[in-house]
Tab-separated table of C-alpha atoms and ligand atoms in Angstrom:
chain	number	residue	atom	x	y	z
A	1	UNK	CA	21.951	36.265	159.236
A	2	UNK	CA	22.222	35.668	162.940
A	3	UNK	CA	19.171	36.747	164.829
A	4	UNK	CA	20.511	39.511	167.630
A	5	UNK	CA	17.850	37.684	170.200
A	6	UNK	CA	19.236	40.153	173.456
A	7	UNK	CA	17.818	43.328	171.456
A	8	UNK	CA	14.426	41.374	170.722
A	9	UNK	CA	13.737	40.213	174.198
A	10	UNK	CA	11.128	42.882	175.935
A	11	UNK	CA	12.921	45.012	178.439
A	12	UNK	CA	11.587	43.256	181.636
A	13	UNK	CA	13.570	39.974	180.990
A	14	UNK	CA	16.286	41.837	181.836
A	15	UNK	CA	15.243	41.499	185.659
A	16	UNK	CA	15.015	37.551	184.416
A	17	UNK	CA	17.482	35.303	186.512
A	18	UNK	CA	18.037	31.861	186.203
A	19	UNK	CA	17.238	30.372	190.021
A	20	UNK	CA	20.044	29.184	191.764
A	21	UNK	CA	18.141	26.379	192.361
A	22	UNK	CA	17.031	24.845	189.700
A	23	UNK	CA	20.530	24.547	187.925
A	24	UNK	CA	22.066	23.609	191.450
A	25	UNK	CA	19.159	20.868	190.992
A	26	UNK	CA	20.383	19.331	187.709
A	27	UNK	CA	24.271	18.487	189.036
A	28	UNK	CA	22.812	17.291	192.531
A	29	UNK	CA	20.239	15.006	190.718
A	30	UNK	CA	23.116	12.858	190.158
A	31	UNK	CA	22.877	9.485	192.311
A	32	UNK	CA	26.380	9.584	193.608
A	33	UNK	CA	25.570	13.289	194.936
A	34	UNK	CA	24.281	13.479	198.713
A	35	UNK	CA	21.933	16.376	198.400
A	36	UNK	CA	20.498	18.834	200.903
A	37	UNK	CA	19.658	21.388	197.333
A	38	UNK	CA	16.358	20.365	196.771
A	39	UNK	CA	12.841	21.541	198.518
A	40	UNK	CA	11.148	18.250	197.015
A	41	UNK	CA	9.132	15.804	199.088
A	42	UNK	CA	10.609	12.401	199.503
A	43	UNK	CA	9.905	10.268	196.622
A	44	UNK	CA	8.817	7.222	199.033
A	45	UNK	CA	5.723	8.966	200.794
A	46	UNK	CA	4.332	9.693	197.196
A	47	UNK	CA	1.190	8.067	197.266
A	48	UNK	CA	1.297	6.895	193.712
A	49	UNK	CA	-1.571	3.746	194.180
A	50	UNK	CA	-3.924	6.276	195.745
A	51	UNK	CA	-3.929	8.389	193.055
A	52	UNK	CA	-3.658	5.679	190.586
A	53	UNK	CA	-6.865	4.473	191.582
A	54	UNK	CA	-8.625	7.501	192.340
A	55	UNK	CA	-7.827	8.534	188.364
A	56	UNK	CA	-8.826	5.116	186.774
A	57	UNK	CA	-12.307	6.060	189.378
A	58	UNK	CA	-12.876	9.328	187.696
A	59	UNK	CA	-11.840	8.663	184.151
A	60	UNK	CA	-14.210	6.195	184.092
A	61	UNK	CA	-17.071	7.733	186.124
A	62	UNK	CA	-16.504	11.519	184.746
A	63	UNK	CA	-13.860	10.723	181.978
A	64	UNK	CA	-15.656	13.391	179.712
A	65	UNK	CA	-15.463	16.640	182.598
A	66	UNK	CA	-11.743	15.572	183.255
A	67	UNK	CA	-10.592	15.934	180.032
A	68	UNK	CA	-12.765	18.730	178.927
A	69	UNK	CA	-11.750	22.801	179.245
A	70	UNK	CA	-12.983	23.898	182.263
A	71	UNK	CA	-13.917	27.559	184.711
A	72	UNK	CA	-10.623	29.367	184.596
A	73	UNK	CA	-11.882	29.777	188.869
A	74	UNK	CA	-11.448	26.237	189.209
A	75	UNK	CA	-13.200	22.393	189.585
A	76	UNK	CA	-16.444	24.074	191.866
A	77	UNK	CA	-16.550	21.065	194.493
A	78	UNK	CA	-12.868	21.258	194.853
A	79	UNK	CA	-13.572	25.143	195.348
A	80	UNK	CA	-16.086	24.548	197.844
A	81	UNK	CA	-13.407	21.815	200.195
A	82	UNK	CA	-11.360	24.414	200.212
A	83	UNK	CA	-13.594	27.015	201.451
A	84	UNK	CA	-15.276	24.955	204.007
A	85	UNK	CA	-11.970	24.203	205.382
A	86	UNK	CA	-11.507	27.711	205.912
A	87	UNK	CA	-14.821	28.251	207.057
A	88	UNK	CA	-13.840	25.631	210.033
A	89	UNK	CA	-10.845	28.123	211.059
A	90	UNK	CA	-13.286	30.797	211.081
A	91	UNK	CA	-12.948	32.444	207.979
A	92	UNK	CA	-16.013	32.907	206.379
A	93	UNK	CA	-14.885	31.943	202.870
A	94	UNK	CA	-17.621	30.775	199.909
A	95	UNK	CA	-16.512	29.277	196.990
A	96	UNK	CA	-16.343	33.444	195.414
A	97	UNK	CA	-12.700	33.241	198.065
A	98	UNK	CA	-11.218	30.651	195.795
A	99	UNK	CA	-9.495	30.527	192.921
A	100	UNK	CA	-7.573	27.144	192.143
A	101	UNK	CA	-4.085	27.603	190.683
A	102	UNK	CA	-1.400	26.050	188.832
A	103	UNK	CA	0.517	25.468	192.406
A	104	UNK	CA	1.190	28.567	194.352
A	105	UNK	CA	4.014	29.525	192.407
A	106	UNK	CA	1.208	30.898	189.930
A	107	UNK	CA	-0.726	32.460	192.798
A	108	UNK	CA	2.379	34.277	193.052
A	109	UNK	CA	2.796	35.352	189.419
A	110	UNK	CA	-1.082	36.248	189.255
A	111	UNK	CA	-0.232	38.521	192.517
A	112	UNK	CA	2.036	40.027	190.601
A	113	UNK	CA	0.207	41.009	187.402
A	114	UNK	CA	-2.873	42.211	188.993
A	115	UNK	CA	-1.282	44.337	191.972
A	116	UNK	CA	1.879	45.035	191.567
A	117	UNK	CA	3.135	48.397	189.437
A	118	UNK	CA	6.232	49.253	188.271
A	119	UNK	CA	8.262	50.750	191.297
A	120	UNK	CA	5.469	49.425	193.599
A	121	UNK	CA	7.565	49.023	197.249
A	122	UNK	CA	7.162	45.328	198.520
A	123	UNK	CA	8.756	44.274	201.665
A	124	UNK	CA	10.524	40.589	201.994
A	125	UNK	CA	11.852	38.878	204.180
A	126	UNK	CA	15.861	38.724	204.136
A	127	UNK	CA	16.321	36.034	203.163
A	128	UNK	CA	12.699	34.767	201.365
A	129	UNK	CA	11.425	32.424	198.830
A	130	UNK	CA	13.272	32.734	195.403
A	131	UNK	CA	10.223	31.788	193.480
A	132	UNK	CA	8.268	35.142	194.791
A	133	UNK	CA	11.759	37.126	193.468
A	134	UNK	CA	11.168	35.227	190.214
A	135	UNK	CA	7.827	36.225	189.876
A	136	UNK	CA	8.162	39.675	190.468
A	137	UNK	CA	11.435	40.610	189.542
A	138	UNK	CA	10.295	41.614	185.689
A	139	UNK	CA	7.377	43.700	186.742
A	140	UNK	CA	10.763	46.299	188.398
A	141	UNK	CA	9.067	46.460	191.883
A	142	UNK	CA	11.074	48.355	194.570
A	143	UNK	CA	12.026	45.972	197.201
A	144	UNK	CA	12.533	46.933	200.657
A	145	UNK	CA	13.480	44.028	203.523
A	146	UNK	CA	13.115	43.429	207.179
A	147	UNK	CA	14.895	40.969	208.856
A	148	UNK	CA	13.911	37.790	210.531
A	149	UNK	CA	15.550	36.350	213.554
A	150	UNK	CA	14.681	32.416	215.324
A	151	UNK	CA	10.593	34.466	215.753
A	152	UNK	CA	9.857	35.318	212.311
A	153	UNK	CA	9.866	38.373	211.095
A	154	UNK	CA	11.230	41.210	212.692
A	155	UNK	CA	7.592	42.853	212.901
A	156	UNK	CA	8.609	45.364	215.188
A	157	UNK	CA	11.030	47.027	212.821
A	158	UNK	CA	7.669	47.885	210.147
A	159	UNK	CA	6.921	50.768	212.021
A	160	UNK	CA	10.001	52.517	211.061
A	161	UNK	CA	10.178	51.479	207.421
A	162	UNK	CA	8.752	53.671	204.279
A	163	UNK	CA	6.071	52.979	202.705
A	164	UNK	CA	4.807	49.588	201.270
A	165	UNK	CA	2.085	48.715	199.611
A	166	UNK	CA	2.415	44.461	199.970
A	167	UNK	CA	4.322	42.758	202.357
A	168	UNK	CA	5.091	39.198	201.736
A	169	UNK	CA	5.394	36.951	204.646
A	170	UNK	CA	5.839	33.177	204.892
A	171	UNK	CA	4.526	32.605	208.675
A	172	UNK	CA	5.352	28.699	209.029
A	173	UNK	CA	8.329	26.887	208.602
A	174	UNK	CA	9.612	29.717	206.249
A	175	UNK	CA	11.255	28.741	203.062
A	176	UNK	CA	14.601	29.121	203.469
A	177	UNK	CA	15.284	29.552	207.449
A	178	UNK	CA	12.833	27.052	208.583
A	179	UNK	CA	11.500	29.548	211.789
A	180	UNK	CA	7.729	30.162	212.498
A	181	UNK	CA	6.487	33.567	212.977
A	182	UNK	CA	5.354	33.645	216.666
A	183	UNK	CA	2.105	34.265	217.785
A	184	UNK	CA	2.967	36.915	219.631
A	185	UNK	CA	3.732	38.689	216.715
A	186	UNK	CA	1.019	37.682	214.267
A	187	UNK	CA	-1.715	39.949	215.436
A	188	UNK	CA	0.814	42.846	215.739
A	189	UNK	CA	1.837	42.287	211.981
A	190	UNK	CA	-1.784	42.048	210.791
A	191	UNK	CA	-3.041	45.335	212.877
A	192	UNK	CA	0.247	46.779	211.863
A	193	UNK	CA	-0.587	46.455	207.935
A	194	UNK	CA	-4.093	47.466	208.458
A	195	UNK	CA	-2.986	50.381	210.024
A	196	UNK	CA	-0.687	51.541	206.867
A	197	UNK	CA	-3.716	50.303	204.467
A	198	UNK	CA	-1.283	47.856	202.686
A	199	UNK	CA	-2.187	44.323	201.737
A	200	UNK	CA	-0.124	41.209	202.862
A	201	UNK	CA	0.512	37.827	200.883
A	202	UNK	CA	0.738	34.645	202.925
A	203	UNK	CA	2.447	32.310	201.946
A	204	UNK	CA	1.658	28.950	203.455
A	205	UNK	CA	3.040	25.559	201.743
A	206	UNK	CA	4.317	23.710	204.349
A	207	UNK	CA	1.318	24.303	206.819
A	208	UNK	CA	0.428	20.554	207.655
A	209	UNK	CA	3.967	19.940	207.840
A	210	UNK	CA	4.528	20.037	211.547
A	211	UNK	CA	6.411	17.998	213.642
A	212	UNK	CA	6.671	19.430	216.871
A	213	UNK	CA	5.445	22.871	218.934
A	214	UNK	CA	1.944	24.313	219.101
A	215	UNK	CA	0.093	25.524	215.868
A	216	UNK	CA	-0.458	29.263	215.544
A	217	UNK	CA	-3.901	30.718	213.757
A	218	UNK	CA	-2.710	32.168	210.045
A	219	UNK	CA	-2.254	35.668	209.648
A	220	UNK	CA	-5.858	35.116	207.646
A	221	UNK	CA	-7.269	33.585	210.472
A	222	UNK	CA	-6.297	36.246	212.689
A	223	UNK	CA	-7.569	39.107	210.488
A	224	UNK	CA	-11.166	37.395	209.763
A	225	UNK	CA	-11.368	37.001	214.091
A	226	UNK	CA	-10.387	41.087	213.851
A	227	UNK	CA	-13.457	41.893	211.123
A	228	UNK	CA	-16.302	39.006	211.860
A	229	UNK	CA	-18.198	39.695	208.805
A	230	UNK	CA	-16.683	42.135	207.315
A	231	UNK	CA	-13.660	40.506	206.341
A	232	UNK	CA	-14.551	40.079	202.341
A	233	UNK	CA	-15.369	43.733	202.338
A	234	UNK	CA	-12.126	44.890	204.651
A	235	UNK	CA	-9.930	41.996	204.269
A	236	UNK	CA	-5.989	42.564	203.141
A	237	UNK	CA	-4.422	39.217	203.670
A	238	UNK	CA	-3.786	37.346	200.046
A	239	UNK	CA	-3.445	33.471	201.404
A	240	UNK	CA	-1.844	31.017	199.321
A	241	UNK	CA	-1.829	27.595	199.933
A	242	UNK	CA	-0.668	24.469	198.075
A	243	UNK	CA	-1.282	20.534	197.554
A	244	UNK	CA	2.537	20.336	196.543
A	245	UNK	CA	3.495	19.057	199.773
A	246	UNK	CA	1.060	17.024	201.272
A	247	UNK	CA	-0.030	15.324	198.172
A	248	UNK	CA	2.083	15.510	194.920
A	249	UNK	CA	3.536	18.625	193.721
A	250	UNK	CA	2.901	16.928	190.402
A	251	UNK	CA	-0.576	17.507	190.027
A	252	UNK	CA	0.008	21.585	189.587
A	253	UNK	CA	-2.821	22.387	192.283
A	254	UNK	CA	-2.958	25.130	194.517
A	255	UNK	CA	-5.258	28.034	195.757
A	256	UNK	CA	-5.468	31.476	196.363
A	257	UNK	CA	-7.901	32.457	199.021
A	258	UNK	CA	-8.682	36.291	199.596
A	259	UNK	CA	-11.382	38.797	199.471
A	260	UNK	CA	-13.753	38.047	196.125
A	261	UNK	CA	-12.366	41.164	194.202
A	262	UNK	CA	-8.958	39.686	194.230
A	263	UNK	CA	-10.119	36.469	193.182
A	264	UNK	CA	-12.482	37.841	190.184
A	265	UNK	CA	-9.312	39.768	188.854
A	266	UNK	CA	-6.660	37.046	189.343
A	267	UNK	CA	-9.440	34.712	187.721
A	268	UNK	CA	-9.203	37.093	184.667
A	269	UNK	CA	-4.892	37.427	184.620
A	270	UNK	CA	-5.817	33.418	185.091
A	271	UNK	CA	-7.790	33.627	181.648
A	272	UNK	CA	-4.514	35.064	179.631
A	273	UNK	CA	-2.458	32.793	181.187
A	274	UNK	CA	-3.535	29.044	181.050
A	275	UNK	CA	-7.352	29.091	180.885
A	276	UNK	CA	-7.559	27.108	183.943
A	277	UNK	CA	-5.761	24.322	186.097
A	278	UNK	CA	-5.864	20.528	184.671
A	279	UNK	CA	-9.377	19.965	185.456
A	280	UNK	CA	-8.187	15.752	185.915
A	281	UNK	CA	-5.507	16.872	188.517
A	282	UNK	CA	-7.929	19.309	190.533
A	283	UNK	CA	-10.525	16.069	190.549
A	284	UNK	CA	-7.875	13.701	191.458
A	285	UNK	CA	-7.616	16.354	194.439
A	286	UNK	CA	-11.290	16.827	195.409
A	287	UNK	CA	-11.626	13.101	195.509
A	288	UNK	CA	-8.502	11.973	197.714
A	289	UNK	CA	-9.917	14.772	199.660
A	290	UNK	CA	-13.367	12.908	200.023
A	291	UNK	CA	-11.643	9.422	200.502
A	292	UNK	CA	-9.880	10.830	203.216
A	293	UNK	CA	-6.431	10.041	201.763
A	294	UNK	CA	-4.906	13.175	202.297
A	295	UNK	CA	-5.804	13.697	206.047
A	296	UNK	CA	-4.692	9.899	206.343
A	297	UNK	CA	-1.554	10.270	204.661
A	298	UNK	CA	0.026	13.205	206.896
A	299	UNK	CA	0.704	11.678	210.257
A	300	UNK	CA	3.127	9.191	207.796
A	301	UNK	CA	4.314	12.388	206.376
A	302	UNK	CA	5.082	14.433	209.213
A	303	UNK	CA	6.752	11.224	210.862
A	304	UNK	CA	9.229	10.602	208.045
A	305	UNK	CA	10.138	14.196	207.544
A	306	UNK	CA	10.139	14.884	211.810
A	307	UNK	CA	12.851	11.692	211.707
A	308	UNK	CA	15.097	12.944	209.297
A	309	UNK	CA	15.061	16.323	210.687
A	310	UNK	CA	15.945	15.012	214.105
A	311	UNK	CA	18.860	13.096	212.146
A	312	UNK	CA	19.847	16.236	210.423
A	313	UNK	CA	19.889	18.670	213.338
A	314	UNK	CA	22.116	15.289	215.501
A	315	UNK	CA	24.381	15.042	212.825
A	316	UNK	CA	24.959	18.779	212.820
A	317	UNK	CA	25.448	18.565	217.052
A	318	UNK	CA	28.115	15.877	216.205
A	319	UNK	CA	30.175	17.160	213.217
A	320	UNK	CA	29.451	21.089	213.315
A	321	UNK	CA	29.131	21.697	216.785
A	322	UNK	CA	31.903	23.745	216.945
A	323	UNK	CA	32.228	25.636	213.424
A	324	UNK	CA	28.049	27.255	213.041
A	325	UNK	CA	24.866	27.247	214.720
A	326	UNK	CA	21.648	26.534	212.998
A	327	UNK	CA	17.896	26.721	212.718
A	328	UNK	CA	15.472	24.565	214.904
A	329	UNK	CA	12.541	24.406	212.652
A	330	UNK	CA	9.475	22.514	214.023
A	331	UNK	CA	8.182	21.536	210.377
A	332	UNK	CA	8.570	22.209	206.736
A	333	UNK	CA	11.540	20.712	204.915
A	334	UNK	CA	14.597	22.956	205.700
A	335	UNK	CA	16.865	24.411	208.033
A	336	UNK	CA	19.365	27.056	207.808
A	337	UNK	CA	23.427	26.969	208.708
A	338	UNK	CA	25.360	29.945	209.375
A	339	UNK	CA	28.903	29.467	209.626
A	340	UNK	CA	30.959	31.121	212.410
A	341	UNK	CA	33.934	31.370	210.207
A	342	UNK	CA	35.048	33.448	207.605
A	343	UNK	CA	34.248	31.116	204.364
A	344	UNK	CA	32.125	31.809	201.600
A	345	UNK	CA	29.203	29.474	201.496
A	346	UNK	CA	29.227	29.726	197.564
A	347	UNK	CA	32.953	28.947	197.220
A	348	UNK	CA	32.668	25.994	199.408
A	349	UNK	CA	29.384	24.656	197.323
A	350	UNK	CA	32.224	23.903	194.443
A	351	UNK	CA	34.546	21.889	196.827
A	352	UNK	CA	31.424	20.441	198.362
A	353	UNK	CA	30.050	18.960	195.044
A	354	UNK	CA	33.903	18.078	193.381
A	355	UNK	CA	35.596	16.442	196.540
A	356	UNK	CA	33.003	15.124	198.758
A	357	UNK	CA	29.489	15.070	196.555
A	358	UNK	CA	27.413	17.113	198.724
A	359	UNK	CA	25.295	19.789	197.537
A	360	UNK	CA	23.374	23.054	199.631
A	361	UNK	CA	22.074	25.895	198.452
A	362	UNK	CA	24.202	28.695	199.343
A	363	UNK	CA	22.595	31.881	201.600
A	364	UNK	CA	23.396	34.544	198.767
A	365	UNK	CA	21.213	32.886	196.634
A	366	UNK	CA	18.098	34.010	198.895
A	367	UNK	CA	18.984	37.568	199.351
A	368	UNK	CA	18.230	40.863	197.186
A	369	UNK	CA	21.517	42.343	197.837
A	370	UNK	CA	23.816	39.068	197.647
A	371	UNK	CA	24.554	38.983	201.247
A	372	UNK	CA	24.568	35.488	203.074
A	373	UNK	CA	27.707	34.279	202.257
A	374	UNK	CA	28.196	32.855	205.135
A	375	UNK	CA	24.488	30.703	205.492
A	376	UNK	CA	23.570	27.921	203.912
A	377	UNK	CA	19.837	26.031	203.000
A	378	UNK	CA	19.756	22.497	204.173
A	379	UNK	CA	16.649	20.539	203.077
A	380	UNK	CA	16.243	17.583	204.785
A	381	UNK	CA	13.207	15.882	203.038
A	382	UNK	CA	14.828	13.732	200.483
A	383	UNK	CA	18.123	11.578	202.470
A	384	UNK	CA	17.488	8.781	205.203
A	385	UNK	CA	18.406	9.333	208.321
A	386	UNK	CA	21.743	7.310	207.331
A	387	UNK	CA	22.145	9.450	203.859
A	388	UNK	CA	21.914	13.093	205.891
A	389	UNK	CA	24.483	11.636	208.642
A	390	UNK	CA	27.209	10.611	205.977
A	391	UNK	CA	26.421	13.527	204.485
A	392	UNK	CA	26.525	16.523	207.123
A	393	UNK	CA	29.511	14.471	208.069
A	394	UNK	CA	31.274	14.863	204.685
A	395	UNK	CA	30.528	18.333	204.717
A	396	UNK	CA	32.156	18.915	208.073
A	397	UNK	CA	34.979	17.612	206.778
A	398	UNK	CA	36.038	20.170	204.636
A	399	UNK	CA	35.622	23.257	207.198
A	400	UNK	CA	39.109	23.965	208.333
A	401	UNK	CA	38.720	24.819	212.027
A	402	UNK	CA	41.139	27.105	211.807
A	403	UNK	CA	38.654	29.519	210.180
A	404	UNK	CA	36.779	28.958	213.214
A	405	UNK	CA	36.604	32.427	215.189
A	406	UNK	CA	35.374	31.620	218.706
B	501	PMP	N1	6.060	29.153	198.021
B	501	PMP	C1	7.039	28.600	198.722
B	501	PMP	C2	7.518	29.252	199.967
B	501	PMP	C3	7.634	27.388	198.307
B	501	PMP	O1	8.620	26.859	199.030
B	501	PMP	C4	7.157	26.791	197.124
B	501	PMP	C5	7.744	25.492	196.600
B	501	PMP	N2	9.069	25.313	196.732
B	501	PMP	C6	6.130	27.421	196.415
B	501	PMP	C7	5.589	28.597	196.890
B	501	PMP	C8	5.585	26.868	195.133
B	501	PMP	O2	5.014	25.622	195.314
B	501	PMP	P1	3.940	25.010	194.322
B	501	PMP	O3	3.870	25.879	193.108
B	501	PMP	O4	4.414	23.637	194.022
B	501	PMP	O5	2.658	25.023	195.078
């Protein structure tokens, strides 16, 4: 007999969606396909020799710790970089701050098994991150939004929302839009959410990944000026922060770094989950961290990623012009299209792909309620300059001005 798996699956997959994404990511894999889909770093700035040789270091010089279990809080001198580096902002983080993670996307699950309840209100962003959806989808929050215009979030709009008790935010280069919360409004946001006596979750990947403007302090930053000392004891900002994008997102290593009774219990969700983080991934880490590699590598990075978005946002002046406006983003990997027209971003994705081989995510895909049919996500991390001119090109092509509403 047939096994009925939809009546044996517990209730909370129901809130389980396939991401957008990822399938979108299968079709546009394909090498005749210009894609703008993806959120991957280029495969040429990879720096496969450096880690090639910092592995054949350690395997031979501590073969027998990298490829033994190890502390479900992570690889300790890899703990303590991390905190020092905070330390240098200002924070005064030990090693007790930070728990290493299977990238942030599991700093984002552990959030959600050790603070959120069922019916719990979280505020997004509209539009935010699909993997933070993902994660928290099953545990049937109740999600409430707040817009964001070219300044970040709308912080101003808090005061007159309901209650919350975690607001995510992704300050820099947000994941989809591409816009940096302003400093204007960072402290406000911080005091703000002290204020209610709600917690916040930073979410910070593409950090180093700056390419033009000033830096702002993180929200953390901020809030450990605001408390001195206090700040394990009276701290509500959850920071996560990856390797993904300045290094490899192939090793799996990120961090979580908050007050140390967050970190004890995510350690413990950490436990039931995976044990720990590849201990031979987090070394790899700690030592191109020593060498220097990473800080060596970025100015490369941010160069070949500032290029192409130059290219992207010229290629948009030239073919698009007339028919959207778009995102300035002054790092990260993407920027976001809205169309002035009336088409639907999601229809056009299937003529995109069929006629002219060019793949986006479309704006619905990044919204609780489905709206954004009219915005697109354009990552512009993967195509050369000459790649992501054909290609906004091509896409241009198959907006009929007439849809154009002046
Ligand atoms: N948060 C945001 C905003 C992201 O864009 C990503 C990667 N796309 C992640 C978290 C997860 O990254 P990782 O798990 O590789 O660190």
């Amino acid at each position: 007999m047939d096994i009925n798996w939809s009546s044996r699956f517990a209730n909370r997959t129901q809130y389980m969606q396939a991401s957008a994404i990822r399938e979108l990511l299968k079709v546009a894999a394909r090498p005749d396909v210009i894609s703008f889909a993806g959120g991957l770093p280029a495969a040429e700035v990879l720096p496969v020799e450096e880690v090639a040789v910092a592995t054949e270091n350690i395997l031979r010089k501590q073969g027998r710790v990298a490829l033994q279990y190890g502390a479900s809080e992570g690889y300790a001198p890899l703990r303590e970089q991390i905190a020092a580096m905070y330390r240098a902002h200002g924070v005064p983080a030990t090693v007790d701050n930070i728990l290493l993670t299977n990238g942030s996307q599991q700093g984002l699950d552990l959030i959600g098994r050790v603070l959120i309840n069922e019916g719990d209100s979280l505020l997004v962003e509209a539009p935010t991150y699909v993997g933070a959806l993902q994660a928290w989808r099953p545990l049937a929050p109740n999600f409430l939004t707040i817009s964001i215009d070219d300044q970040g979030m709308c912080v101003d709009e808090i005061d007159s929302l309901d209650e919350f008790s975690l607001t995510y935010v992704l300050p820099n280069f947000q994941n989809p839009t591409g816009v940096t919360l302003a400093g204007s409004r960072r402290e406000r946001l911080v005091r703000s959410i002290h204020a209610r006596g709600a917690l916040i979750v930073e979410d910070d990947p593409y950090h180093e990944l700056r390419y033009s403007g000033q830096a702002s302090p993180s929200l953390i930053e901020i809030e450990a000026q605001i408390l001195g000392a206090d700040w394990n004891k009276r701290g509500r900002v959850i920071y996560l922060g990856t390797f993904s994008k300045t290094l490899a997102p192939g090793l799996r290593v990120g961090w979580v770094l908050a007050p140390d009774p967050v970190i004890t219990m995510m350690t413990l969700a950490k436990q039931g989950t995976d044990l720990h983080t590849s201990m031979l991934s987090q070394m790899i880490v700690s030592e191109l961290i020593d060498g220097r590699t990473i800080e060596q590598n970025l100015p490369r990075l941010r160069s070949v990623y500032g290029t192409r978005r130059d290219a992207m946002v010229n290629a948009l002046q030239a073919f698009m012009g007339d028919c959207a406006t778009w995102t300035h983003p002054d790092g990260g990997l993407f920027l976001w299209l809205t169309l002035k027209g009336d088409i639907d971003t999601a229809v056009l994705l299937d003529q995109a792909l069929e006629e002219k081989k060019i793949a986006y995510v479309p704006g619905n895909a990044f919204y609780l309620d489905g709206s954004g049919t009219h915005e697109m996500r354009l990552n512009f991390s993967c195509m050369s300059p000459a790649r992501i001119h054909e290609g906004i090109e091509r896409l241009a092509s198959l907006i009929p001005q007439q849809s154009i509403v002046q």
